[in-house]
């Protein structure tokens, strides 16, 4: 059975690699040191510092494993191979909801890079899925499942986000 692939931009892959290095070579040794200090306090059964450090170590190792998996099966999207006016991962798209005046801008990214609070929308999100493959000037219906709402948006502009 083929493994899941993780589509991402080259910049997204670079960010994950940097985060992985920080987690392994900065954060991990810090937690090991905290565990060593907490052990020195004696009885581990009632040692809240030790318990907190063990919990943090578990979360850190889970994140390291998740990033390692994403990098192992990363697929870099080549935006240069896509029509300049077509929405794809690695492009920034400006849309306007039909009947509204205010445009919204989203950067379409792989799921590992998603950050909706900063305008980075996953290709797997309802908005990302709906916009992918469409071109400047088209009207697209976006269904947001959780709210049973649909939007008609006009794609105003599409730009490549990264430069190689």
Coordinates of C-alpha atoms in Angstrom, one line a residue:
X1 CA 0.0 0.0 0.0
X2 CA 1.5 3.4 -1.0
X3 CA 2.3 5.8 1.8
X4 CA 0.6 9.1 2.1
X5 CA 2.4 11.9 0.3
X6 CA 2.7 15.4 1.6
X7 CA 2.5 18.1 -1.0
X8 CA 4.3 21.2 -0.1
X9 CA 6.3 24.1 -1.4
X10 CA 10.1 24.2 -1.4
X11 CA 9.9 26.9 1.3
X12 CA 7.6 24.7 3.4
X13 CA 10.0 21.8 3.2
X14 CA 12.8 24.1 4.2
X15 CA 10.8 25.4 7.2
X16 CA 10.1 21.8 8.4
X17 CA 13.7 20.8 8.1
X18 CA 14.7 23.8 10.2
X19 CA 12.1 23.0 12.8
X20 CA 13.2 19.4 12.9
X21 CA 16.8 20.4 13.5
X22 CA 15.8 22.8 16.3
X23 CA 13.6 20.1 18.0
X24 CA 16.4 17.5 17.8
X25 CA 19.4 19.5 18.7
X26 CA 18.1 22.3 20.9
X27 CA 14.7 21.3 22.5
X28 CA 15.5 17.6 23.0
X29 CA 18.7 18.3 25.0
X30 CA 16.9 21.0 27.0
X31 CA 14.2 18.5 28.0
X32 CA 16.8 15.8 28.9
X33 CA 18.5 18.3 31.2
X34 CA 15.2 19.2 32.8
X35 CA 14.5 15.4 33.4
X36 CA 18.0 15.0 34.9
X37 CA 17.4 17.9 37.3
X38 CA 13.9 16.7 38.2
X39 CA 15.2 13.2 38.9
X40 CA 17.7 14.7 41.4
X41 CA 14.8 15.9 43.6
X42 CA 14.2 12.3 44.6
X43 CA 10.9 10.5 44.7
X44 CA 9.5 10.5 41.2
X45 CA 6.0 9.4 42.2
X46 CA 5.1 12.9 43.5
X47 CA 7.5 14.9 41.4
X48 CA 5.5 17.4 39.3
X49 CA 8.6 18.8 37.5
X50 CA 9.5 15.3 36.4
X51 CA 5.9 14.6 35.2
X52 CA 5.8 17.9 33.3
X53 CA 9.1 17.2 31.6
X54 CA 8.1 13.7 30.6
X55 CA 4.8 15.1 29.1
X56 CA 6.8 17.7 27.2
X57 CA 9.3 15.0 26.0
X58 CA 6.4 12.9 24.7
X59 CA 4.9 15.9 22.8
X60 CA 8.3 16.7 21.4
X61 CA 9.0 13.2 20.2
X62 CA 5.5 13.0 18.6
X63 CA 6.2 16.3 16.7
X64 CA 9.7 15.0 15.6
X65 CA 8.1 11.8 14.3
X66 CA 5.3 13.7 12.5
X67 CA 7.8 16.1 10.8
X68 CA 10.1 13.2 9.9
X69 CA 7.2 11.4 8.2
X70 CA 6.2 14.5 6.3
X71 CA 9.7 15.1 5.0
X72 CA 10.2 11.4 4.1
X73 CA 7.1 11.5 1.8
X74 CA 7.3 15.2 0.8
X75 CA 6.4 16.0 -2.8
X76 CA 7.5 19.5 -3.8
X77 CA 5.0 21.2 -6.1
X78 CA 6.6 23.0 -9.1
X79 CA 4.6 26.1 -9.5
X80 CA 6.6 27.0 -12.7
X81 CA 5.0 24.0 -14.4
X82 CA 1.5 25.3 -13.8
X83 CA -0.3 27.9 -15.9
X84 CA 0.5 31.3 -14.3
X85 CA -3.2 32.1 -13.9
X86 CA -4.2 28.8 -12.4
X87 CA -4.6 28.2 -8.7
X88 CA -2.2 25.6 -7.2
X89 CA -0.1 25.0 -4.2
X90 CA 2.6 27.7 -3.8
X91 CA 0.4 30.4 -5.3
X92 CA -1.4 33.3 -3.7
X93 CA -4.9 33.9 -4.8
X94 CA -7.1 37.0 -4.3
X95 CA -10.9 36.3 -4.4
X96 CA -14.0 38.4 -3.8
X97 CA -17.3 36.9 -2.6
X98 CA -20.1 37.5 -5.1
X99 CA -22.0 40.6 -3.9
X100 CA -19.2 41.8 -1.6
X101 CA -16.6 44.5 -2.1
X102 CA -13.8 43.4 0.1
X103 CA -11.3 41.0 -1.5
X104 CA -9.6 38.2 0.5
X105 CA -6.1 36.9 -0.2
X106 CA -5.0 33.3 0.5
X107 CA -1.7 31.5 0.0
X108 CA -2.5 27.9 -1.0
X109 CA -0.1 25.6 0.8
X110 CA 0.3 21.9 1.7
X111 CA -1.5 20.7 4.9
X112 CA 1.7 20.8 6.9
X113 CA 2.1 24.5 6.2
X114 CA -1.5 25.6 6.9
X115 CA -1.9 28.7 9.0
X116 CA -5.3 30.2 8.4
X117 CA -4.7 33.1 10.8
X118 CA -1.9 34.2 8.5
X119 CA -3.8 33.6 5.2
X120 CA -2.1 30.2 4.5
X121 CA -4.9 27.8 3.4
X122 CA -4.3 24.1 3.1
X123 CA -4.9 22.4 -0.3
X124 CA -7.0 19.9 1.7
X125 CA -9.3 22.6 3.3
X126 CA -12.7 23.3 1.7
X127 CA -11.5 26.7 0.4
X128 CA -8.2 25.2 -0.9
X129 CA -9.9 22.2 -2.6
X130 CA -12.5 24.4 -4.3
X131 CA -10.0 26.9 -5.7
X132 CA -7.3 24.4 -6.9
X133 CA -7.2 24.2 -10.7
X134 CA -9.4 27.2 -11.3
X135 CA -8.1 30.3 -13.1
X136 CA -8.2 34.1 -12.9
X137 CA -11.7 35.4 -13.8
X138 CA -13.6 32.2 -12.9
X139 CA -16.4 32.0 -10.4
X140 CA -16.1 29.2 -7.9
X141 CA -18.6 27.8 -5.5
X142 CA -17.0 26.9 -2.1
X143 CA -19.0 24.6 0.2
X144 CA -18.0 24.8 3.9
X145 CA -19.2 21.5 5.2
X146 CA -19.2 22.3 9.0
X147 CA -21.4 25.3 8.6
X148 CA -23.5 24.2 5.6
X149 CA -22.6 27.4 3.9
X150 CA -21.6 28.0 0.3
X151 CA -19.9 30.9 -1.3
X152 CA -19.5 32.0 -4.8
X153 CA -16.2 33.7 -5.3
X154 CA -14.5 35.4 -8.3
X155 CA -10.8 34.8 -8.7
X156 CA -9.3 38.2 -9.1
X157 CA -5.7 37.4 -9.3
X158 CA -3.2 34.5 -9.0
X159 CA 0.5 35.0 -8.3
X160 CA 3.3 32.6 -7.6
X161 CA 4.2 32.9 -3.9
X162 CA 7.8 31.7 -4.0
X163 CA 10.7 32.5 -6.2
X164 CA 13.2 29.8 -6.9

